[in-house]
Short mmCIF file of C-alpha atoms in Angstrom, two decimals:
data_model
loop_
_atom_site.label_atom_id
_atom_site.label_comp_id
_atom_site.label_asym_id
_atom_site.label_seq_id
_atom_site.Cartn_x
_atom_site.Cartn_y
_atom_site.Cartn_z
CA UNK A 1 9.00 -15.30 -3.45
CA UNK A 2 11.90 -12.62 -3.44
CA UNK A 3 14.29 -13.91 -0.94
CA UNK A 4 15.00 -10.56 -0.17
CA UNK A 5 11.54 -9.72 1.77
CA UNK A 6 11.62 -13.20 4.30
CA UNK A 7 13.45 -10.39 6.28
CA UNK A 8 12.48 -7.28 4.90
CA UNK A 9 10.22 -4.26 7.17
CA UNK A 10 8.49 -1.64 3.93
CA UNK A 11 7.69 1.98 4.87
CA UNK A 12 5.13 3.64 2.41
CA UNK A 13 5.66 7.55 0.97
CA UNK A 14 4.00 9.88 -0.31
CA UNK A 15 6.26 11.87 -2.23
CA UNK A 16 3.85 14.93 -2.32
CA UNK A 17 4.08 14.83 1.53
CA UNK A 18 7.80 14.35 2.44
CA UNK A 19 10.46 16.50 1.83
CA UNK A 20 10.88 19.22 0.84
CA UNK A 21 14.19 20.13 -0.92
CA UNK A 22 13.74 23.33 -2.84
CA UNK A 23 11.51 25.41 -0.57
CA UNK A 24 8.63 25.47 -2.84
CA UNK A 25 6.24 23.80 -0.73
CA UNK A 26 5.40 20.35 -2.26
CA UNK A 27 7.89 17.52 -0.86
CA UNK A 28 10.58 16.68 -3.62
CA UNK A 29 13.20 13.65 -4.69
CA UNK A 30 15.70 16.23 -3.95
CA UNK A 31 13.35 16.52 -0.28
CA UNK A 32 13.72 12.46 -0.38
CA UNK A 33 17.59 11.91 -1.06
CA UNK A 34 18.80 13.93 1.58
CA UNK A 35 16.50 11.83 4.41
CA UNK A 36 17.89 8.82 2.80
CA UNK A 37 20.18 8.40 6.62
CA UNK A 38 16.43 8.21 8.44
CA UNK A 39 15.00 6.19 6.65
CA UNK A 40 17.78 3.51 7.49
CA UNK A 41 18.16 4.44 11.09
CA UNK A 42 14.20 3.31 11.43
CA UNK A 43 15.78 -0.05 10.39
CA UNK A 44 13.17 -0.35 7.31
CA UNK A 45 15.20 -2.11 3.31
CA UNK A 46 12.59 -1.37 1.52
CA UNK A 47 10.22 1.57 0.63
CA UNK A 48 7.08 1.91 -1.47
CA UNK A 49 7.36 5.19 -3.68
CA UNK A 50 3.10 6.62 -4.94
CA UNK A 51 3.03 8.14 -8.26
CA UNK A 52 5.57 10.96 -8.53
CA UNK A 53 5.09 10.72 -12.68
CA UNK A 54 3.43 13.35 -14.94
CA UNK A 55 0.05 14.01 -13.81
CA UNK A 56 -2.56 16.81 -13.62
CA UNK A 57 -2.94 15.65 -9.52
CA UNK A 58 -7.51 15.30 -9.82
CA UNK A 59 -6.61 11.98 -7.78
CA UNK A 60 -3.61 12.52 -6.57
CA UNK A 61 -1.13 11.62 -8.65
CA UNK A 62 -2.80 8.54 -9.91
CA UNK A 63 -4.21 9.74 -13.29
CA UNK A 64 -1.13 9.17 -15.01
CA UNK A 65 0.02 11.71 -17.91
CA UNK A 66 3.15 10.48 -19.15
CA UNK A 67 4.57 7.55 -17.57
CA UNK A 68 7.93 7.58 -18.64
CA UNK A 69 8.33 11.58 -16.59
CA UNK A 70 8.71 12.69 -13.26
CA UNK A 71 6.30 15.49 -12.41
CA UNK A 72 8.24 18.78 -12.19
CA UNK A 73 7.08 19.09 -8.86
CA UNK A 74 9.73 16.10 -7.39
CA UNK A 75 12.35 17.26 -9.46
CA UNK A 76 13.12 15.76 -13.10
CA UNK A 77 14.34 12.20 -13.92
CA UNK A 78 18.03 12.51 -13.14
CA UNK A 79 17.14 13.84 -9.56
CA UNK A 80 15.36 10.10 -9.42
CA UNK A 81 17.91 7.70 -10.09
CA UNK A 82 20.15 10.19 -7.01
CA UNK A 83 17.31 9.37 -4.96
CA UNK A 84 17.60 5.25 -6.50
CA UNK A 85 21.22 5.20 -6.19
CA UNK A 86 21.41 6.90 -3.06
CA UNK A 87 19.24 4.11 -1.35
CA UNK A 88 21.24 1.34 -2.94
CA UNK A 89 23.67 2.55 -0.99
CA UNK A 90 22.09 2.46 2.56
CA UNK A 91 20.75 -0.84 1.16
CA UNK A 92 17.21 -0.06 0.77
CA UNK A 93 14.93 -1.47 -1.89
CA UNK A 94 12.71 1.16 -3.77
CA UNK A 95 9.33 0.00 -5.20
CA UNK A 96 7.33 2.24 -7.68
CA UNK A 97 3.62 2.42 -7.87
CA UNK A 98 2.47 1.25 -11.51
CA UNK A 99 -0.88 2.53 -12.12
CA UNK A 100 -1.74 1.01 -14.80
CA UNK A 101 -5.81 -0.49 -14.90
CA UNK A 102 -6.04 3.59 -16.61
CA UNK A 103 -4.70 7.11 -16.83
CA UNK A 104 -5.20 11.27 -17.11
CA UNK A 105 -7.81 12.29 -20.55
CA UNK A 106 -4.52 14.91 -20.47
CA UNK A 107 -2.57 11.00 -21.88
CA UNK A 108 -1.55 11.21 -25.23
CA UNK A 109 -2.91 7.61 -25.14
CA UNK A 110 -5.99 8.63 -24.86
CA UNK A 111 -6.24 12.51 -26.70
CA UNK A 112 -4.86 9.66 -29.98
CA UNK A 113 -7.05 7.51 -29.19
CA UNK A 114 -10.55 9.67 -29.19
CA UNK A 115 -9.79 10.38 -32.10
CA UNK A 116 -13.00 9.15 -34.64
CA UNK A 117 -10.56 7.98 -37.25
CA UNK A 118 -8.44 4.72 -36.15
CA UNK A 119 -5.35 4.90 -35.10
CA UNK A 120 -2.91 3.17 -33.36
CA UNK A 121 -4.21 4.03 -29.69
CA UNK A 122 -8.08 3.35 -30.73
CA UNK A 123 -8.12 0.02 -28.95
CA UNK A 124 -5.48 1.53 -26.03
CA UNK A 125 -9.17 1.79 -24.00
CA UNK A 126 -12.10 0.58 -23.31
CA UNK A 127 -15.03 2.23 -25.07
CA UNK A 128 -18.46 0.79 -26.88
CA UNK A 129 -19.37 1.20 -30.07
CA UNK A 130 -22.27 4.06 -30.35
CA UNK A 131 -22.62 7.43 -27.28
CA UNK A 132 -25.73 5.69 -26.37
CA UNK A 133 -24.30 3.21 -25.34
CA UNK A 134 -23.01 2.47 -22.21
CA UNK A 135 -21.42 0.05 -19.39
CA UNK A 136 -21.77 -0.69 -16.26
CA UNK A 137 -22.79 3.02 -14.79
CA UNK A 138 -18.94 4.02 -15.47
CA UNK A 139 -19.35 5.77 -18.78
CA UNK A 140 -19.04 8.51 -20.10
CA UNK A 141 -19.84 9.90 -22.99
CA UNK A 142 -20.64 13.28 -24.95
CA UNK A 143 -17.53 14.33 -24.77
CA UNK A 144 -15.22 13.23 -27.62
CA UNK A 145 -15.44 13.58 -31.17
CA UNK A 146 -15.08 9.22 -31.78
CA UNK A 147 -18.77 8.03 -31.69
CA UNK A 148 -18.67 6.10 -28.32
CA UNK A 149 -18.63 6.10 -24.42
CA UNK A 150 -15.35 5.91 -22.89
CA UNK A 151 -15.10 3.41 -19.34
CA UNK A 152 -12.66 4.97 -16.05
CA UNK A 153 -12.44 3.38 -13.32
CA UNK A 154 -13.25 6.25 -10.38
CA UNK A 155 -13.13 9.48 -11.55
CA UNK A 156 -13.95 11.06 -15.09
CA UNK A 157 -11.12 12.12 -15.62
CA UNK A 158 -9.44 8.22 -15.74
CA UNK A 159 -10.46 6.24 -18.63
CA UNK A 160 -9.47 2.81 -17.85
CA UNK A 161 -7.05 1.22 -20.04
CA UNK A 162 -8.37 -1.98 -22.12
CA UNK A 163 -6.56 -5.45 -21.54
CA UNK A 164 -10.59 -6.88 -22.45
CA UNK A 165 -13.34 -8.71 -20.92
CA UNK A 166 -13.22 -12.34 -19.38
CA UNK A 167 -15.79 -15.04 -21.67
CA UNK A 168 -18.67 -15.08 -19.35
CA UNK A 169 -19.01 -11.26 -19.10
CA UNK A 170 -19.18 -10.62 -23.30
CA UNK A 171 -21.61 -13.65 -23.37
CA UNK A 172 -23.74 -12.07 -20.69
CA UNK A 173 -24.05 -8.46 -22.18
CA UNK A 174 -24.80 -10.17 -25.71
CA UNK A 175 -27.15 -11.98 -24.12
CA UNK A 176 -29.19 -8.98 -22.63
CA UNK A 177 -29.88 -8.02 -26.43
CA UNK A 178 -29.04 -10.66 -28.84
CA UNK A 179 -30.65 -8.23 -31.93
CA UNK A 180 -28.89 -5.38 -31.60
CA UNK A 181 -26.05 -7.06 -31.77
CA UNK A 182 -25.21 -5.85 -27.71
CA UNK A 183 -21.69 -5.99 -26.48
CA UNK A 184 -19.74 -6.73 -29.64
CA UNK A 185 -17.81 -3.78 -28.95
CA UNK A 186 -16.26 -5.95 -25.16
CA UNK A 187 -13.06 -7.39 -26.70
CA UNK A 188 -11.63 -10.43 -25.35
CA UNK A 189 -9.05 -10.46 -22.67
CA UNK A 190 -6.93 -12.39 -24.99
CA UNK A 191 -7.52 -11.01 -28.37
CA UNK A 192 -4.49 -10.16 -29.54
CA UNK A 193 -5.42 -6.14 -30.65
CA UNK A 194 -4.66 -5.68 -26.46
CA UNK A 195 -1.06 -7.16 -27.05
CA UNK A 196 0.41 -4.27 -27.79
CA UNK A 197 -0.52 -1.89 -24.75
CA UNK A 198 0.79 -5.37 -22.36
CA UNK A 199 3.61 -4.87 -24.87
CA UNK A 200 3.80 -0.67 -23.96
CA UNK A 201 3.11 -1.87 -19.53
CA UNK A 202 6.08 -4.17 -20.22
CA UNK A 203 8.13 -1.45 -21.64
CA UNK A 204 7.56 1.23 -18.89
CA UNK A 205 8.41 -1.42 -16.14
CA UNK A 206 11.39 -2.45 -17.91
CA UNK A 207 12.76 1.35 -18.38
CA UNK A 208 11.88 2.37 -14.43
CA UNK A 209 13.96 -0.52 -13.40
CA UNK A 210 16.69 0.66 -15.90
CA UNK A 211 16.52 3.42 -14.14
CA UNK A 212 16.95 2.54 -10.83
CA UNK A 213 14.03 0.50 -9.52
CA UNK A 214 13.62 -2.79 -7.58
CA UNK A 215 9.77 -3.25 -8.49
CA UNK A 216 6.64 -2.22 -8.82
CA UNK A 217 3.03 -1.92 -6.20
CA UNK A 218 1.37 -2.28 -8.63
CA UNK A 219 -1.81 0.07 -8.57
CA UNK A 220 -5.99 -1.99 -8.38
CA UNK A 221 -3.95 -5.05 -9.15
CA UNK A 222 -7.41 -7.80 -9.85
CA UNK A 223 -9.36 -5.57 -11.83
CA UNK A 224 -7.21 -5.03 -15.10
CA UNK A 225 -9.37 -7.18 -16.88
CA UNK A 226 -12.57 -5.88 -16.98
CA UNK A 227 -15.59 -8.17 -14.89
CA UNK A 228 -19.44 -8.20 -14.20
CA UNK A 229 -19.03 -10.16 -11.43
CA UNK A 230 -16.22 -10.79 -9.24
CA UNK A 231 -15.46 -14.23 -8.89
CA UNK A 232 -12.50 -14.58 -6.05
CA UNK A 233 -12.13 -17.51 -6.61
CA UNK A 234 -11.32 -18.28 -9.80
CA UNK A 235 -8.16 -16.08 -11.19
CA UNK A 236 -7.84 -18.03 -14.18
CA UNK A 237 -8.09 -14.79 -16.66
CA UNK A 238 -6.05 -12.24 -14.32
CA UNK A 239 -3.36 -14.90 -14.00
CA UNK A 240 -2.83 -15.81 -17.40
CA UNK A 241 -2.59 -11.87 -17.31
CA UNK A 242 0.32 -11.24 -15.07
CA UNK A 243 1.55 -14.37 -15.86
CA UNK A 244 2.15 -12.12 -19.84
CA UNK A 245 3.55 -9.32 -17.73
CA UNK A 246 5.56 -10.49 -15.04
CA UNK A 247 7.63 -13.32 -16.39
CA UNK A 248 8.84 -11.69 -19.21
CA UNK A 249 10.34 -8.83 -17.13
CA UNK A 250 11.62 -10.83 -14.37
CA UNK A 251 14.31 -13.10 -17.43
CA UNK A 252 15.36 -9.98 -17.76
CA UNK A 253 15.65 -8.65 -13.83
CA UNK A 254 15.57 -12.11 -11.19
CA UNK A 255 15.61 -9.89 -8.21
CA UNK A 256 12.51 -7.57 -9.33
CA UNK A 257 9.58 -7.20 -6.07
CA UNK A 258 6.56 -7.64 -7.11
CA UNK A 259 3.45 -6.12 -5.08
CA UNK A 260 -0.16 -5.95 -5.76
CA UNK A 261 -3.38 -4.01 -4.93
CA UNK A 262 -5.26 -7.32 -4.13
CA UNK A 263 -6.51 -7.28 -0.53
CA UNK A 264 -6.91 -10.84 -1.00
CA UNK A 265 -3.23 -12.03 -0.83
CA UNK A 266 -3.81 -16.24 -1.78
CA UNK A 267 -5.03 -14.82 -5.26
CA UNK A 268 -2.31 -12.48 -5.45
CA UNK A 269 0.55 -14.65 -5.00
CA UNK A 270 -1.34 -17.47 -7.07
CA UNK A 271 -1.21 -14.55 -9.52
CA UNK A 272 3.19 -13.54 -9.99
CA UNK A 273 2.79 -11.16 -7.01
CA UNK A 274 5.19 -11.93 -4.33
CA UNK A 275 3.05 -10.24 -1.58
CA UNK A 276 -0.72 -8.69 -1.99
CA UNK A 277 -1.59 -6.00 1.61
CA UNK A 278 -4.54 -6.25 4.17
CA UNK A 279 -6.64 -2.20 3.62
CA UNK A 280 -9.76 -0.91 5.13
CA UNK A 281 -11.59 -3.22 3.03
CA UNK A 282 -10.94 -6.00 5.57
CA UNK A 283 -12.74 -6.09 7.89
CA UNK A 284 -10.74 -8.52 10.26
CA UNK A 285 -8.20 -5.76 9.95
CA UNK A 286 -10.08 -2.96 10.53
CA UNK A 287 -11.01 -4.60 13.59
CA UNK A 288 -7.30 -4.78 14.69
CA UNK A 289 -6.76 -0.49 15.18
CA UNK A 290 -9.27 0.60 13.11
CA UNK A 291 -12.93 0.11 14.33
CA UNK A 292 -12.98 3.71 17.46
CA UNK A 293 -17.15 3.44 18.64
CA UNK A 294 -17.85 6.89 20.30
CA UNK A 295 -18.17 8.45 17.32
CA UNK A 296 -18.33 8.26 13.93
CA UNK A 297 -15.70 10.45 12.23
CA UNK A 298 -16.87 10.13 8.92
CA UNK A 299 -18.99 8.54 6.37
CA UNK A 300 -16.07 5.86 5.75
CA UNK A 301 -14.81 5.68 9.38
CA UNK A 302 -15.24 1.87 10.51
CA UNK A 303 -17.79 1.36 13.85
CA UNK A 304 -17.03 -0.55 16.61
CA UNK A 305 -14.36 -1.84 19.20
CA UNK A 306 -10.70 -2.10 17.60
CA UNK A 307 -8.46 -5.28 19.77
CA UNK A 308 -6.55 -2.05 20.60
CA UNK A 309 -9.19 -0.01 22.41
CA UNK A 310 -8.30 0.52 26.22
CA UNK A 311 -11.83 -0.49 27.21
CA UNK A 312 -10.74 -3.87 26.15
CA UNK A 313 -13.25 -4.75 23.85
CA UNK A 314 -12.29 -5.77 21.01
CA UNK A 315 -11.10 -9.58 19.59
CA UNK A 316 -8.57 -10.24 17.99
CA UNK A 317 -9.51 -13.88 16.86
CA UNK A 318 -11.12 -13.13 13.58
CA UNK A 319 -7.74 -11.49 12.36
CA UNK A 320 -6.29 -14.76 13.39
CA UNK A 321 -7.96 -16.80 11.21
CA UNK A 322 -7.72 -14.63 8.56
CA UNK A 323 -4.38 -14.68 9.14
CA UNK A 324 -3.65 -18.60 9.62
CA UNK A 325 -5.65 -18.99 5.84
CA UNK A 326 -3.53 -16.13 4.23
CA UNK A 327 0.08 -17.78 5.49
CA UNK A 328 -1.35 -21.45 4.47
CA UNK A 329 -2.20 -20.28 1.01
CA UNK A 330 1.06 -18.04 0.54
CA UNK A 331 3.19 -20.97 2.09
CA UNK A 332 6.85 -20.83 0.05
CA UNK A 333 5.19 -18.38 -2.40
CA UNK A 334 4.90 -15.06 -1.24
CA UNK A 335 3.20 -13.24 2.11
CA UNK A 336 1.12 -10.67 2.58
CA UNK A 337 0.73 -7.39 5.22
CA UNK A 338 -1.04 -5.58 7.40
CA UNK A 339 0.14 -2.11 6.96
CA UNK A 340 0.03 0.35 10.24
CA UNK A 341 -1.86 2.34 7.27
CA UNK A 342 -1.46 3.69 3.56
CA UNK A 343 -2.05 7.11 1.78
CA UNK A 344 -6.04 5.95 0.56
CA UNK A 345 -6.41 4.74 4.76
CA UNK A 346 -7.54 6.81 8.00
CA UNK A 347 -5.01 8.09 9.74
CA UNK A 348 -3.15 5.07 12.67
CA UNK A 349 -3.72 7.81 15.72
CA UNK A 350 -7.18 8.21 15.08
CA UNK A 351 -7.83 4.11 16.02
CA UNK A 352 -5.27 3.84 18.74
CA UNK A 353 -5.68 7.08 20.59
CA UNK A 354 -2.77 6.70 23.04
CA UNK A 355 0.83 6.67 22.05
CA UNK A 356 1.00 3.84 24.40
CA UNK A 357 -2.27 2.00 22.34
CA UNK A 358 0.71 2.99 19.49
CA UNK A 359 3.22 1.46 21.21
CA UNK A 360 1.55 -1.94 21.36
CA UNK A 361 -0.12 -2.24 18.07
CA UNK A 362 3.61 -1.62 16.62
CA UNK A 363 5.00 -4.45 18.97
CA UNK A 364 1.96 -6.36 17.27
CA UNK A 365 3.10 -5.70 13.67
CA UNK A 366 6.43 -6.17 13.92
CA UNK A 367 6.76 -9.54 15.77
CA UNK A 368 3.66 -11.19 13.63
CA UNK A 369 4.59 -13.13 10.55
CA UNK A 370 4.26 -10.96 7.58
CA UNK A 371 5.47 -8.35 6.15
CA UNK A 372 5.62 -5.20 8.21
CA UNK A 373 4.36 -1.96 6.19
CA UNK A 374 5.18 1.28 7.90
CA UNK A 375 3.10 4.74 6.48
CA UNK A 376 5.53 7.27 6.18
CA UNK A 377 4.97 9.37 10.12
CA UNK A 378 2.82 6.65 11.44
CA UNK A 379 6.03 6.12 14.03
CA UNK A 380 6.00 9.68 15.60
CA UNK A 381 2.41 9.27 15.95
CA UNK A 382 0.79 11.76 13.24
CA UNK A 383 -3.07 11.90 13.90
CA UNK A 384 -5.53 12.92 10.29
CA UNK A 385 -6.33 15.16 9.81
CA UNK A 386 -10.04 15.37 8.72
CA UNK A 387 -10.55 19.19 7.53
CA UNK A 388 -8.58 19.02 5.05
CA UNK A 389 -9.55 18.60 0.81
CA UNK A 390 -6.82 18.23 -1.94
CA UNK A 391 -6.11 17.04 -5.31
CA UNK A 392 -9.07 14.57 -5.78
CA UNK A 393 -8.09 13.62 -1.98
CA UNK A 394 -11.10 13.70 -0.11
CA UNK A 395 -10.90 12.51 3.49
CA UNK A 396 -8.14 10.93 2.23
CA UNK A 397 -6.92 13.65 2.08
CA UNK A 398 -5.77 13.98 5.51
CA UNK A 399 -4.11 11.07 5.83
CA UNK A 400 -1.05 12.79 3.19
CA UNK A 401 -0.77 15.83 5.08
CA UNK A 402 3.42 16.53 5.48
CA UNK A 403 6.10 14.56 7.67
CA UNK A 404 6.33 16.51 10.34
CA UNK A 405 11.16 16.90 11.09
CA UNK A 406 11.52 19.76 13.82
CA UNK A 407 9.11 22.07 15.85
CA UNK A 408 10.20 25.15 14.04
CA UNK A 409 8.17 26.33 10.41
CA UNK A 410 6.41 23.89 8.93
CA UNK A 411 7.37 21.31 11.67
CA UNK A 412 10.40 21.16 9.32
CA UNK A 413 9.47 20.32 5.93
CA UNK A 414 9.77 23.49 3.72
CA UNK A 415 10.82 26.49 4.54
CA UNK A 416 7.87 27.62 1.68
CA UNK A 417 5.40 30.14 3.32
CA UNK A 418 2.70 27.93 0.81
CA UNK A 419 3.11 24.37 1.73
CA UNK A 420 1.01 21.53 -0.20
CA UNK A 421 -1.20 20.65 2.85
CA UNK A 422 -0.94 22.06 6.50
CA UNK A 423 1.24 20.03 8.92
CA UNK A 424 -0.58 19.39 12.70
CA UNK A 425 -0.19 20.93 15.34
CA UNK A 426 0.89 18.51 18.02
CA UNK A 427 3.62 19.48 20.69
CA UNK A 428 5.44 16.55 20.48
CA UNK A 429 5.21 14.78 16.89
CA UNK A 430 8.04 15.46 15.52
CA UNK A 431 11.16 13.43 14.50
CA UNK A 432 14.10 15.37 16.37
CA UNK A 433 12.22 16.15 19.55
CA UNK A 434 11.58 11.33 19.04
CA UNK A 435 14.62 11.26 18.53
CA UNK A 436 16.10 12.69 22.37
CA UNK A 437 13.32 11.05 24.40
CA UNK A 438 14.83 7.37 24.65
CA UNK A 439 10.68 6.89 25.85
CA UNK A 440 8.79 8.03 22.39
CA UNK A 441 7.38 6.52 20.08
CA UNK A 442 10.42 6.57 17.17
CA UNK A 443 12.47 5.17 20.04
CA UNK A 444 10.45 2.32 20.26
CA UNK A 445 9.56 1.37 16.51
CA UNK A 446 13.68 1.56 16.14
CA UNK A 447 13.50 -1.02 19.47
CA UNK A 448 11.63 -2.95 17.62
CA UNK A 449 12.85 -3.53 13.61
CA UNK A 450 16.01 -3.77 15.32
CA UNK A 451 14.51 -7.31 17.37
CA UNK A 452 12.76 -8.23 14.29
CA UNK A 453 16.19 -7.89 12.44
CA UNK A 454 18.42 -9.61 15.11
CA UNK A 455 16.49 -12.63 15.47
CA UNK A 456 16.02 -14.45 12.95
CA UNK A 457 12.38 -16.29 14.81
CA UNK A 458 10.47 -12.89 13.76
CA UNK A 459 11.23 -13.32 10.29
CA UNK A 460 8.72 -15.08 7.64
CA UNK A 461 10.27 -18.28 7.57
CA UNK A 462 9.56 -18.07 11.88
CA UNK A 463 6.41 -19.96 12.98
CA UNK A 464 3.57 -19.20 15.53
CA UNK A 465 2.31 -20.67 18.46
CA UNK A 466 -0.36 -18.78 20.24
CA UNK A 467 -0.72 -19.32 24.15
CA UNK A 468 -4.21 -16.80 24.50
CA UNK A 469 -6.14 -15.36 22.44
CA UNK A 470 -8.03 -12.51 23.83
CA UNK A 471 -6.25 -9.69 26.69
CA UNK A 472 -3.55 -10.73 26.73
CA UNK A 473 -2.29 -11.68 23.48
CA UNK A 474 0.26 -13.85 23.72
CA UNK A 475 2.55 -15.86 20.87
CA UNK A 476 5.69 -17.64 20.72
CA UNK A 477 7.50 -16.79 17.12
CA UNK A 478 9.79 -20.04 16.51
CA UNK A 479 12.46 -21.43 14.50
CA UNK A 480 15.52 -23.59 15.04
CA UNK A 481 17.84 -20.25 17.05
CA UNK A 482 15.96 -19.24 18.87
CA UNK A 483 11.92 -19.13 20.71
CA UNK A 484 10.79 -15.42 21.32
CA UNK A 485 7.55 -14.72 23.26
CA UNK A 486 5.29 -11.92 22.32
CA UNK A 487 2.69 -10.90 25.68
CA UNK A 488 0.30 -7.66 24.58
CA UNK A 489 -1.74 -5.86 27.19
CA UNK A 490 -3.77 -2.87 25.11
CA UNK A 491 -5.62 -2.91 27.75
CA UNK A 492 -6.52 -0.40 30.73
CA UNK A 493 -6.66 -3.21 33.14
CA UNK A 494 -3.48 -4.78 34.93
CA UNK A 495 -2.84 -8.85 34.07
CA UNK A 496 0.27 -10.41 35.29
CA UNK A 497 1.46 -13.70 33.48
CA UNK A 498 4.53 -15.83 34.24
CA UNK A 499 7.46 -15.94 31.62
CA UNK A 500 10.12 -17.83 30.46
CA UNK A 501 13.46 -16.60 28.65
CA UNK A 502 15.01 -13.07 29.38
CA UNK A 503 13.57 -10.07 28.57
CA UNK A 504 13.98 -8.44 25.08
CA UNK A 505 12.08 -5.56 25.74
CA UNK A 506 8.69 -4.19 28.04
CA UNK A 507 7.22 -1.62 27.76
CA UNK A 508 5.17 -0.36 31.15
CA UNK A 509 5.55 -4.04 32.86
CA UNK A 510 6.31 -4.27 36.40
CA UNK A 511 8.91 -7.41 36.17
CA UNK A 512 9.62 -9.61 39.38
CA UNK A 513 11.54 -12.44 39.04
CA UNK A 514 9.38 -15.30 36.07
CA UNK A 515 6.64 -13.06 36.88
CA UNK A 516 5.46 -10.15 34.58
CA UNK A 517 2.73 -7.56 35.05
CA UNK A 518 1.70 -6.47 32.19
CA UNK A 519 -0.53 -2.52 33.11
CA UNK A 520 -2.27 -0.99 30.90
CA UNK A 521 -1.11 -0.69 27.29
CA UNK A 522 1.50 -2.69 27.93
CA UNK A 523 3.98 -5.71 26.51
CA UNK A 524 6.97 -7.43 26.84
CA UNK A 525 9.28 -9.62 24.74
CA UNK A 526 11.89 -12.47 25.72
CA UNK A 527 13.75 -14.74 23.83
CA UNK A 528 15.44 -18.63 24.36
#
């Protein structure tokens, strides 16, 4: 694992919505560069940027039209370089989204691959051998002069790039109808005809690294090789694939940082990635602060009590078991992250209904043994907007609304009269207001990050010892220099406990000598 990550805090930015630097209503690199000082003030030292490549934006930029070109809405390559340079000057490393499971149908590779006559791009995408042959329920047919259907990822506008199939899946397809040569179009993942595409991915990575990136977050990392039945334990084929991509890049860029969208950290780390993160696909993680018992806010929203809800009816034990497994299987090789949210998830403040509850969430995420990840705007408590839909985002659009900088026009995001998405009009949910309030969520987050960075027992080398796993949650973080104790009470019921050491930071607590009353939605951190 890259040593830089041991004391890292990551911040995810959706470029379209962070800050508009040229007044056209859309976020851009000029705007992001202007806000590097703010990013540094948080204490974060690692960024993940969602896609900024040329794109029709039918899936929020995850439908790439050209991997080597910055979409004009964000500026140009020089603007990216200037932003990356300013980040480096401020001790911040930049990860860019590597979206190489598919492209846009507007990509030149796909246009060439769609032609009837064979050419150098014919094998770049997964095509069946006939317009009447389909694969699973994800094949688009009758849309090209080529006699075949193309396999897609997610949307019809996202044709899947071709990294081949597993041996078992090819055999399974052939056994369905052996007489008609079924499955003959499926290429084995080690087929030499697929090497030019793998070489192209390496070329893309080196291009962005040479222009200022420090690494990549890889979209749908475990799904490059197609599979019929996913075996979560068997990583033989996909491990081979990533070894042949990551290893040659690391030879030239030895400090390369690789973040996977795998949602299974042990597998991601085993396949060469530095870390991976949990998501709404992880039930144990949803039970932390995404479950919501009272109202079905959407068809995809997770029901049930979350641990940080004031009712005090949730449980954190299953999450602890899961993270213990993650730590055991990634130890010494990599790590994992539990994010406040991502561009794909319901905003944290939907489950965390109050700012005090959100403070408890951050107290946990910023003292626990993992690599903390903050989604832009969660540090000030931006809520999810369930009424907006744009760029293929569907319900996810509500987590991509503009960052809120002040209480002026468009909450300081843009001077335009026509902005990308509406801002949330909630008084006090902006950077300027919260920077002035010492008790704000923003200042709480800054203080917690400062504590994490100041005491090595909180980093990835520090051990964790659980004292209580209910209400309150009490655990110690230890190394050979210090022992810290963290007490968190997210419930509405006050709880009294004894403690040792010096108080570093507390919220909503009454401290008398060596006794603390953890009032409703409170936490205490001590050091000894």
